[in-house]
Amino acid sequence: MKSVKLSICTAMVCTLLTAVAFTRSTASKKQDDAAKGNGFAVLELFTSEGCSSCPPAEELLARIQKEAGNKPIYLLAYHVDYWDRLGWKDIFSNPQFSKRQYQYSQQLPAQVYTPQLVVNGSSEYIGSDERAVSNAIKAALNGASGVSLNITGQLQPGKLNLNYQVTGNTGKSQLLVAVVQKQAVSEVKRGENKGRTLSHVQIVRDLHVFNIKPGHQGAEQISLPAGFNKEEWECISMIQNPGTGAIEAATRVAI
C-alpha cells in the first residue's frame, strides 16, 4: 500500500515538473518570438498631381492604409515639385521632398521617377505594382531591428513638443519627424490629370530632421501647419542612417 502511494506521489511530482518546464519553455519561446517579431514597414511614395501614372499608386496606398490595422506599417506620400512646371502646380509639392528622392536615387541606387515607392529606405518599387509592394511589406514585417524608438508629443498652439528615447546602436543615424495630413481631395484643372478629382492619403506636409542627442534621448520642438488636429493629422517618426538611407526604426508620435 505504501509502495502504491509512493508511486502516485512520484507521478504527481513528475507531472508538476513537466508542467513547470513546459510553462517556462512556452514563455521563453514567446519572448524569443517577441524579440524577433519587431519588423516594420515604412512606405515612402513619391508622387505628383501632375503625373497621370500616380493616381493608381495613391489608390494602392489608400488600400494598404485601410487594411493595415494595428500592424507597424507607416505610410508617407511625398508630393515632388519637378512636375509643377509641366502644366499643373501640385499644392502639396515641396522641393525638400524632391531632394529626398534624389538622395535615395544615389543611395539605392535607382532612377528618379513617379510613382516611386521606397520601403524602409533600402529598396524601391513602382508605386502601383501591387504584388511587388505587398511582397516588400511582408518581407519588412518579417525582418528584425536592433533599434527601437519611443517618442511622445505635447500639443501647444502651432507647436508640438517632442520627447524621445532611442535604444540600440544608432551610430550617426538621425531622428526624422514627418507631419502628415491623413486625407485630402483636389480638383486638377490642367496637366496630365486635367479634369480629374484626385483623392490623397498620408500627405507629408513637412519633414523635420534632428541629430540624436548624447544619451540617445532628448527633447525637440516642431512647428505645425494651421488646422493641425489629432483626428485628421498625425506625426510619424523614424530613425534613419543618412549615409545609406536605411530606416532602422519607426513609430507614430503619441500625442
PDB file of C-alpha atoms in Angstrom:
ATOM      1  CA  MET A   1       0.000   0.000   0.000  1.00  0.00           C
ATOM      2  CA  LYS A   2       2.867   2.375   0.855  1.00  0.00           C
ATOM      3  CA  SER A   3       4.502   1.472  -2.448  1.00  0.00           C
ATOM      4  CA  VAL A   4       1.369   2.475  -4.355  1.00  0.00           C
ATOM      5  CA  LYS A   5       1.155   5.829  -2.540  1.00  0.00           C
ATOM      6  CA  LEU A   6       4.821   6.486  -3.241  1.00  0.00           C
ATOM      7  CA  SER A   7       4.342   5.774  -6.946  1.00  0.00           C
ATOM      8  CA  ILE A   8       1.358   8.125  -7.079  1.00  0.00           C
ATOM      9  CA  CYS A   9       3.340  10.891  -5.369  1.00  0.00           C
ATOM     10  CA  THR A  10       6.282  10.362  -7.692  1.00  0.00           C
ATOM     11  CA  ALA A  11       3.996  10.595 -10.722  1.00  0.00           C
ATOM     12  CA  MET A  12       2.428  13.794  -9.394  1.00  0.00           C
ATOM     13  CA  VAL A  13       5.852  15.380  -8.849  1.00  0.00           C
ATOM     14  CA  CYS A  14       6.967  14.414 -12.375  1.00  0.00           C
ATOM     15  CA  THR A  15       3.767  15.858 -13.826  1.00  0.00           C
ATOM     16  CA  LEU A  16       4.255  19.084 -11.894  1.00  0.00           C
ATOM     17  CA  LEU A  17       7.884  19.407 -13.006  1.00  0.00           C
ATOM     18  CA  THR A  18       6.871  18.731 -16.609  1.00  0.00           C
ATOM     19  CA  ALA A  19       4.172  21.426 -16.428  1.00  0.00           C
ATOM     20  CA  VAL A  20       6.629  23.929 -14.965  1.00  0.00           C
ATOM     21  CA  ALA A  21       9.201  23.106 -17.632  1.00  0.00           C
ATOM     22  CA  PHE A  22       6.555  23.444 -20.366  1.00  0.00           C
ATOM     23  CA  THR A  23       5.397  26.806 -18.990  1.00  0.00           C
ATOM     24  CA  ARG A  24       8.949  28.112 -18.865  1.00  0.00           C
ATOM     25  CA  SER A  25       9.633  26.806 -22.352  1.00  0.00           C
ATOM     26  CA  THR A  26       6.476  28.424 -23.701  1.00  0.00           C
ATOM     27  CA  ALA A  27       7.256  31.726 -22.016  1.00  0.00           C
ATOM     28  CA  SER A  28      10.807  31.620 -23.343  1.00  0.00           C
ATOM     29  CA  LYS A  29       9.544  30.892 -26.847  1.00  0.00           C
ATOM     30  CA  LYS A  30       7.108  33.819 -26.639  1.00  0.00           C
ATOM     31  CA  GLN A  31       9.917  36.098 -25.520  1.00  0.00           C
ATOM     32  CA  ASP A  32      12.138  34.899 -28.372  1.00  0.00           C
ATOM     33  CA  ASP A  33       9.301  35.387 -30.852  1.00  0.00           C
ATOM     34  CA  ALA A  34       8.653  38.865 -29.492  1.00  0.00           C
ATOM     35  CA  ALA A  35      12.331  39.723 -29.834  1.00  0.00           C
ATOM     36  CA  LYS A  36      12.386  38.527 -33.433  1.00  0.00           C
ATOM     37  CA  GLY A  37       8.989  39.902 -34.405  1.00  0.00           C
ATOM     38  CA  ASN A  38       9.819  43.598 -34.345  1.00  0.00           C
ATOM     39  CA  GLY A  39       9.830  44.170 -38.066  1.00  0.00           C
ATOM     40  CA  PHE A  40       8.162  47.264 -39.506  1.00  0.00           C
ATOM     41  CA  ALA A  41       7.450  48.755 -42.922  1.00  0.00           C
ATOM     42  CA  VAL A  42       7.904  52.425 -43.836  1.00  0.00           C
ATOM     43  CA  LEU A  43       6.445  53.096 -47.284  1.00  0.00           C
ATOM     44  CA  GLU A  44       7.535  56.370 -48.870  1.00  0.00           C
ATOM     45  CA  LEU A  45       5.653  57.173 -52.068  1.00  0.00           C
ATOM     46  CA  PHE A  46       6.995  59.910 -54.353  1.00  0.00           C
ATOM     47  CA  THR A  47       4.045  61.236 -56.312  1.00  0.00           C
ATOM     48  CA  SER A  48       2.535  64.274 -58.020  1.00  0.00           C
ATOM     49  CA  GLU A  49      -0.871  65.548 -59.074  1.00  0.00           C
ATOM     50  CA  GLY A  50       0.701  66.363 -62.439  1.00  0.00           C
ATOM     51  CA  CYS A  51       1.578  62.718 -63.169  1.00  0.00           C
ATOM     52  CA  SER A  52      -1.094  60.572 -64.843  1.00  0.00           C
ATOM     53  CA  SER A  53       0.582  57.355 -63.599  1.00  0.00           C
ATOM     54  CA  CYS A  54       0.366  58.395 -59.950  1.00  0.00           C
ATOM     55  CA  PRO A  55      -3.346  58.020 -59.066  1.00  0.00           C
ATOM     56  CA  PRO A  56      -3.227  54.169 -59.186  1.00  0.00           C
ATOM     57  CA  ALA A  57      -0.256  54.229 -56.789  1.00  0.00           C
ATOM     58  CA  GLU A  58      -2.112  56.528 -54.411  1.00  0.00           C
ATOM     59  CA  GLU A  59      -5.164  54.274 -54.598  1.00  0.00           C
ATOM     60  CA  LEU A  60      -2.942  51.325 -53.634  1.00  0.00           C
ATOM     61  CA  LEU A  61      -1.559  53.341 -50.716  1.00  0.00           C
ATOM     62  CA  ALA A  62      -5.127  54.027 -49.579  1.00  0.00           C
ATOM     63  CA  ARG A  63      -5.953  50.303 -49.673  1.00  0.00           C
ATOM     64  CA  ILE A  64      -2.827  49.471 -47.695  1.00  0.00           C
ATOM     65  CA  GLN A  65      -3.807  52.113 -45.151  1.00  0.00           C
ATOM     66  CA  LYS A  66      -7.281  50.609 -44.840  1.00  0.00           C
ATOM     67  CA  GLU A  67      -6.028  47.046 -44.449  1.00  0.00           C
ATOM     68  CA  ALA A  68      -3.023  47.756 -42.203  1.00  0.00           C
ATOM     69  CA  GLY A  69      -4.976  47.608 -38.948  1.00  0.00           C
ATOM     70  CA  ASN A  70      -2.576  47.618 -35.996  1.00  0.00           C
ATOM     71  CA  LYS A  71       0.397  46.381 -37.993  1.00  0.00           C
ATOM     72  CA  PRO A  72       3.552  48.544 -37.800  1.00  0.00           C
ATOM     73  CA  ILE A  73       3.077  49.918 -41.327  1.00  0.00           C
ATOM     74  CA  TYR A  74       3.810  53.617 -41.774  1.00  0.00           C
ATOM     75  CA  LEU A  75       2.721  55.402 -44.956  1.00  0.00           C
ATOM     76  CA  LEU A  76       4.214  58.632 -46.265  1.00  0.00           C
ATOM     77  CA  ALA A  77       3.251  60.319 -49.544  1.00  0.00           C
ATOM     78  CA  TYR A  78       5.734  62.960 -50.692  1.00  0.00           C
ATOM     79  CA  HIS A  79       4.480  65.260 -53.455  1.00  0.00           C
ATOM     80  CA  VAL A  80       7.543  66.257 -55.501  1.00  0.00           C
ATOM     81  CA  ASP A  81       7.852  69.618 -57.237  1.00  0.00           C
ATOM     82  CA  TYR A  82       9.556  68.765 -60.550  1.00  0.00           C
ATOM     83  CA  TRP A  83       6.169  68.118 -62.183  1.00  0.00           C
ATOM     84  CA  ASP A  84       4.961  71.631 -61.263  1.00  0.00           C
ATOM     85  CA  ARG A  85       6.456  73.237 -64.358  1.00  0.00           C
ATOM     86  CA  LEU A  86       4.659  70.825 -66.698  1.00  0.00           C
ATOM     87  CA  GLY A  87       1.181  72.330 -66.637  1.00  0.00           C
ATOM     88  CA  TRP A  88      -0.135  71.935 -63.070  1.00  0.00           C
ATOM     89  CA  LYS A  89       1.272  73.052 -59.736  1.00  0.00           C
ATOM     90  CA  ASP A  90       0.616  70.481 -57.018  1.00  0.00           C
ATOM     91  CA  ILE A  91      -0.405  72.416 -53.902  1.00  0.00           C
ATOM     92  CA  PHE A  92       1.198  69.727 -51.727  1.00  0.00           C
ATOM     93  CA  SER A  93       4.539  69.726 -53.560  1.00  0.00           C
ATOM     94  CA  ASN A  94       7.760  70.639 -51.795  1.00  0.00           C
ATOM     95  CA  PRO A  95      11.321  70.862 -53.162  1.00  0.00           C
ATOM     96  CA  GLN A  96      12.508  69.205 -49.939  1.00  0.00           C
ATOM     97  CA  PHE A  97      10.704  66.031 -50.997  1.00  0.00           C
ATOM     98  CA  SER A  98      12.256  66.064 -54.471  1.00  0.00           C
ATOM     99  CA  LYS A  99      15.657  66.414 -52.814  1.00  0.00           C
ATOM    100  CA  ARG A 100      14.887  63.403 -50.622  1.00  0.00           C
ATOM    101  CA  GLN A 101      14.009  61.320 -53.668  1.00  0.00           C
ATOM    102  CA  TYR A 102      17.196  62.324 -55.481  1.00  0.00           C
ATOM    103  CA  GLN A 103      19.175  61.367 -52.392  1.00  0.00           C
ATOM    104  CA  TYR A 104      17.571  57.921 -52.453  1.00  0.00           C
ATOM    105  CA  SER A 105      18.480  57.620 -56.138  1.00  0.00           C
ATOM    106  CA  GLN A 106      22.148  57.783 -55.152  1.00  0.00           C
ATOM    107  CA  GLN A 107      21.886  55.536 -52.108  1.00  0.00           C
ATOM    108  CA  LEU A 108      19.864  52.654 -53.559  1.00  0.00           C
ATOM    109  CA  PRO A 109      20.878  53.368 -56.435  1.00  0.00           C
ATOM    110  CA  ALA A 110      17.826  53.935 -58.614  1.00  0.00           C
ATOM    111  CA  GLN A 111      16.291  56.208 -61.214  1.00  0.00           C
ATOM    112  CA  VAL A 112      14.109  59.140 -60.234  1.00  0.00           C
ATOM    113  CA  TYR A 113      10.510  58.744 -61.395  1.00  0.00           C
ATOM    114  CA  THR A 114       6.913  58.884 -60.235  1.00  0.00           C
ATOM    115  CA  PRO A 115       5.228  56.951 -58.784  1.00  0.00           C
ATOM    116  CA  GLN A 116       8.229  55.538 -56.943  1.00  0.00           C
ATOM    117  CA  LEU A 117       7.854  53.696 -53.639  1.00  0.00           C
ATOM    118  CA  VAL A 118      10.779  53.234 -51.249  1.00  0.00           C
ATOM    119  CA  VAL A 119      10.434  50.643 -48.463  1.00  0.00           C
ATOM    120  CA  ASN A 120      12.460  51.101 -45.254  1.00  0.00           C
ATOM    121  CA  GLY A 121      14.905  53.254 -47.179  1.00  0.00           C
ATOM    122  CA  SER A 122      16.527  50.172 -48.673  1.00  0.00           C
ATOM    123  CA  SER A 123      14.525  49.065 -51.746  1.00  0.00           C
ATOM    124  CA  GLU A 124      12.343  50.717 -54.360  1.00  0.00           C
ATOM    125  CA  TYR A 125       9.378  49.704 -56.499  1.00  0.00           C
ATOM    126  CA  ILE A 126       6.904  51.098 -58.995  1.00  0.00           C
ATOM    127  CA  GLY A 127       4.308  52.515 -56.640  1.00  0.00           C
ATOM    128  CA  SER A 128       1.361  50.894 -58.427  1.00  0.00           C
ATOM    129  CA  ASP A 129       2.882  47.387 -58.587  1.00  0.00           C
ATOM    130  CA  GLU A 130       0.615  45.779 -56.000  1.00  0.00           C
ATOM    131  CA  ARG A 131       2.287  42.351 -55.969  1.00  0.00           C
ATOM    132  CA  ALA A 132       5.813  43.723 -55.578  1.00  0.00           C
ATOM    133  CA  VAL A 133       4.749  46.198 -52.907  1.00  0.00           C
ATOM    134  CA  SER A 134       2.807  43.523 -50.994  1.00  0.00           C
ATOM    135  CA  ASN A 135       5.819  41.195 -51.014  1.00  0.00           C
ATOM    136  CA  ALA A 136       8.071  44.023 -49.857  1.00  0.00           C
ATOM    137  CA  ILE A 137       5.759  44.783 -46.934  1.00  0.00           C
ATOM    138  CA  LYS A 138       5.681  41.126 -45.878  1.00  0.00           C
ATOM    139  CA  ALA A 139       9.470  40.889 -46.021  1.00  0.00           C
ATOM    140  CA  ALA A 140       9.853  44.081 -43.990  1.00  0.00           C
ATOM    141  CA  LEU A 141       7.401  42.941 -41.311  1.00  0.00           C
ATOM    142  CA  ASN A 142       9.207  39.598 -41.025  1.00  0.00           C
ATOM    143  CA  GLY A 143      12.523  41.356 -40.529  1.00  0.00           C
ATOM    144  CA  ALA A 144      14.165  42.312 -37.254  1.00  0.00           C
ATOM    145  CA  SER A 145      15.577  45.569 -35.962  1.00  0.00           C
ATOM    146  CA  GLY A 146      18.224  46.203 -33.337  1.00  0.00           C
ATOM    147  CA  VAL A 147      16.979  49.748 -32.791  1.00  0.00           C
ATOM    148  CA  SER A 148      13.778  50.910 -31.113  1.00  0.00           C
ATOM    149  CA  LEU A 149      12.210  54.345 -30.799  1.00  0.00           C
ATOM    150  CA  ASN A 150       9.774  55.764 -28.266  1.00  0.00           C
ATOM    151  CA  ILE A 151       8.508  59.282 -28.857  1.00  0.00           C
ATOM    152  CA  THR A 152       5.721  61.365 -27.386  1.00  0.00           C
ATOM    153  CA  GLY A 153       4.386  64.799 -28.239  1.00  0.00           C
ATOM    154  CA  GLN A 154       2.612  67.529 -26.313  1.00  0.00           C
ATOM    155  CA  LEU A 155       0.472  69.930 -28.332  1.00  0.00           C
ATOM    156  CA  GLN A 156       0.786  73.699 -27.930  1.00  0.00           C
ATOM    157  CA  PRO A 157      -0.699  76.388 -30.189  1.00  0.00           C
ATOM    158  CA  GLY A 158       1.105  75.923 -33.504  1.00  0.00           C
ATOM    159  CA  LYS A 159       3.800  73.753 -31.925  1.00  0.00           C
ATOM    160  CA  LEU A 160       4.490  70.184 -30.867  1.00  0.00           C
ATOM    161  CA  ASN A 161       6.946  69.476 -28.055  1.00  0.00           C
ATOM    162  CA  LEU A 162       8.655  66.124 -28.567  1.00  0.00           C
ATOM    163  CA  ASN A 163      10.386  63.821 -26.107  1.00  0.00           C
ATOM    164  CA  TYR A 164      12.166  60.769 -27.465  1.00  0.00           C
ATOM    165  CA  GLN A 165      14.274  57.822 -26.380  1.00  0.00           C
ATOM    166  CA  VAL A 166      16.227  55.542 -28.680  1.00  0.00           C
ATOM    167  CA  THR A 167      17.718  52.169 -27.784  1.00  0.00           C
ATOM    168  CA  GLY A 168      20.239  50.170 -29.758  1.00  0.00           C
ATOM    169  CA  ASN A 169      23.286  51.042 -31.820  1.00  0.00           C
ATOM    170  CA  THR A 170      22.321  54.054 -33.931  1.00  0.00           C
ATOM    171  CA  GLY A 171      25.797  55.266 -34.897  1.00  0.00           C
ATOM    172  CA  LYS A 172      25.356  58.544 -36.789  1.00  0.00           C
ATOM    173  CA  SER A 173      21.683  57.986 -37.551  1.00  0.00           C
ATOM    174  CA  GLN A 174      19.190  60.837 -37.318  1.00  0.00           C
ATOM    175  CA  LEU A 175      15.706  61.341 -35.930  1.00  0.00           C
ATOM    176  CA  LEU A 176      13.094  62.284 -38.532  1.00  0.00           C
ATOM    177  CA  VAL A 177       9.560  63.511 -37.811  1.00  0.00           C
ATOM    178  CA  ALA A 178       7.045  63.716 -40.658  1.00  0.00           C
ATOM    179  CA  VAL A 179       3.923  65.849 -40.229  1.00  0.00           C
ATOM    180  CA  VAL A 180       1.189  64.019 -42.133  1.00  0.00           C
ATOM    181  CA  GLN A 181      -2.263  65.062 -43.325  1.00  0.00           C
ATOM    182  CA  LYS A 182      -4.289  61.860 -43.484  1.00  0.00           C
ATOM    183  CA  GLN A 183      -6.643  62.759 -46.359  1.00  0.00           C
ATOM    184  CA  ALA A 184      -7.331  65.440 -48.960  1.00  0.00           C
ATOM    185  CA  VAL A 185      -9.147  65.894 -52.273  1.00  0.00           C
ATOM    186  CA  SER A 186      -8.025  68.079 -55.189  1.00  0.00           C
ATOM    187  CA  GLU A 187      -9.627  69.102 -58.477  1.00  0.00           C
ATOM    188  CA  VAL A 188      -6.927  69.185 -61.134  1.00  0.00           C
ATOM    189  CA  LYS A 189      -7.605  71.739 -63.883  1.00  0.00           C
ATOM    190  CA  ARG A 190      -4.515  71.398 -66.055  1.00  0.00           C
ATOM    191  CA  GLY A 191      -1.747  68.983 -66.920  1.00  0.00           C
ATOM    192  CA  GLU A 192      -1.894  65.210 -67.439  1.00  0.00           C
ATOM    193  CA  ASN A 193      -4.709  64.783 -64.907  1.00  0.00           C
ATOM    194  CA  LYS A 194      -6.824  67.669 -66.231  1.00  0.00           C
ATOM    195  CA  GLY A 195     -10.469  67.341 -65.217  1.00  0.00           C
ATOM    196  CA  ARG A 196      -9.860  64.679 -62.584  1.00  0.00           C
ATOM    197  CA  THR A 197     -10.722  64.830 -58.902  1.00  0.00           C
ATOM    198  CA  LEU A 198      -7.864  63.184 -57.027  1.00  0.00           C
ATOM    199  CA  SER A 199      -8.038  61.684 -53.544  1.00  0.00           C
ATOM    200  CA  HIS A 200      -4.862  61.647 -51.486  1.00  0.00           C
ATOM    201  CA  VAL A 201      -3.855  59.881 -48.278  1.00  0.00           C
ATOM    202  CA  GLN A 202      -0.945  60.280 -45.858  1.00  0.00           C
ATOM    203  CA  ILE A 203       0.316  63.526 -47.385  1.00  0.00           C
ATOM    204  CA  VAL A 204       3.608  64.633 -45.868  1.00  0.00           C
ATOM    205  CA  ARG A 205       3.325  68.373 -45.269  1.00  0.00           C
ATOM    206  CA  ASP A 206       6.645  68.816 -43.509  1.00  0.00           C
ATOM    207  CA  LEU A 207       9.692  66.710 -42.625  1.00  0.00           C
ATOM    208  CA  HIS A 208      11.932  67.611 -39.687  1.00  0.00           C
ATOM    209  CA  VAL A 209      15.413  66.167 -39.217  1.00  0.00           C
ATOM    210  CA  PHE A 210      17.352  66.148 -35.920  1.00  0.00           C
ATOM    211  CA  ASN A 211      20.662  64.761 -34.788  1.00  0.00           C
ATOM    212  CA  ILE A 212      20.194  62.298 -31.940  1.00  0.00           C
ATOM    213  CA  LYS A 213      21.394  63.808 -28.686  1.00  0.00           C
ATOM    214  CA  PRO A 214      24.017  62.150 -26.454  1.00  0.00           C
ATOM    215  CA  GLY A 215      22.430  59.538 -24.244  1.00  0.00           C
ATOM    216  CA  HIS A 216      20.002  58.621 -27.029  1.00  0.00           C
ATOM    217  CA  GLN A 217      17.251  60.746 -25.551  1.00  0.00           C
ATOM    218  CA  GLY A 218      16.179  64.324 -25.746  1.00  0.00           C
ATOM    219  CA  ALA A 219      13.551  66.944 -26.480  1.00  0.00           C
ATOM    220  CA  GLU A 220      12.774  68.873 -29.662  1.00  0.00           C
ATOM    221  CA  GLN A 221      10.059  71.226 -30.862  1.00  0.00           C
ATOM    222  CA  ILE A 222       8.450  71.432 -34.311  1.00  0.00           C
ATOM    223  CA  SER A 223       6.051  73.889 -35.914  1.00  0.00           C
ATOM    224  CA  LEU A 224       2.657  72.614 -37.027  1.00  0.00           C
ATOM    225  CA  PRO A 225       0.575  73.678 -40.042  1.00  0.00           C
ATOM    226  CA  ALA A 226      -2.595  75.676 -39.496  1.00  0.00           C
ATOM    227  CA  GLY A 227      -5.539  73.392 -38.823  1.00  0.00           C
ATOM    228  CA  PHE A 228      -3.478  70.554 -37.333  1.00  0.00           C
ATOM    229  CA  ASN A 229      -5.544  68.294 -35.093  1.00  0.00           C
ATOM    230  CA  LYS A 230      -5.143  64.764 -33.736  1.00  0.00           C
ATOM    231  CA  GLU A 231      -8.077  63.367 -35.716  1.00  0.00           C
ATOM    232  CA  GLU A 232      -7.094  64.452 -39.239  1.00  0.00           C
ATOM    233  CA  TRP A 233      -3.317  64.595 -38.901  1.00  0.00           C
ATOM    234  CA  GLU A 234      -0.539  62.511 -37.392  1.00  0.00           C
ATOM    235  CA  CYS A 235       3.214  62.578 -36.929  1.00  0.00           C
ATOM    236  CA  ILE A 236       5.366  59.622 -37.949  1.00  0.00           C
ATOM    237  CA  SER A 237       8.902  59.383 -36.643  1.00  0.00           C
ATOM    238  CA  MET A 238      11.875  57.395 -37.952  1.00  0.00           C
ATOM    239  CA  ILE A 239      15.491  56.647 -37.175  1.00  0.00           C
ATOM    240  CA  GLN A 240      17.433  56.789 -40.438  1.00  0.00           C
ATOM    241  CA  ASN A 241      21.062  56.340 -41.429  1.00  0.00           C
ATOM    242  CA  PRO A 242      21.819  59.410 -43.580  1.00  0.00           C
ATOM    243  CA  GLY A 243      24.675  57.645 -45.330  1.00  0.00           C
ATOM    244  CA  THR A 244      22.892  54.521 -46.535  1.00  0.00           C
ATOM    245  CA  GLY A 245      19.282  55.690 -46.316  1.00  0.00           C
ATOM    246  CA  ALA A 246      18.310  52.616 -44.292  1.00  0.00           C
ATOM    247  CA  ILE A 247      15.488  53.207 -41.809  1.00  0.00           C
ATOM    248  CA  GLU A 248      16.282  51.421 -38.554  1.00  0.00           C
ATOM    249  CA  ALA A 249      13.134  52.114 -36.521  1.00  0.00           C
ATOM    250  CA  ALA A 250       9.778  53.834 -36.918  1.00  0.00           C
ATOM    251  CA  THR A 251       6.711  54.665 -34.876  1.00  0.00           C
ATOM    252  CA  ARG A 252       3.877  57.139 -34.584  1.00  0.00           C
ATOM    253  CA  VAL A 253       4.297  60.032 -32.211  1.00  0.00           C
ATOM    254  CA  ALA A 254       1.986  59.502 -29.261  1.00  0.00           C
ATOM    255  CA  ILE A 255       0.138  62.803 -28.838  1.00  0.00           C
TER     256      ILE A 255
END
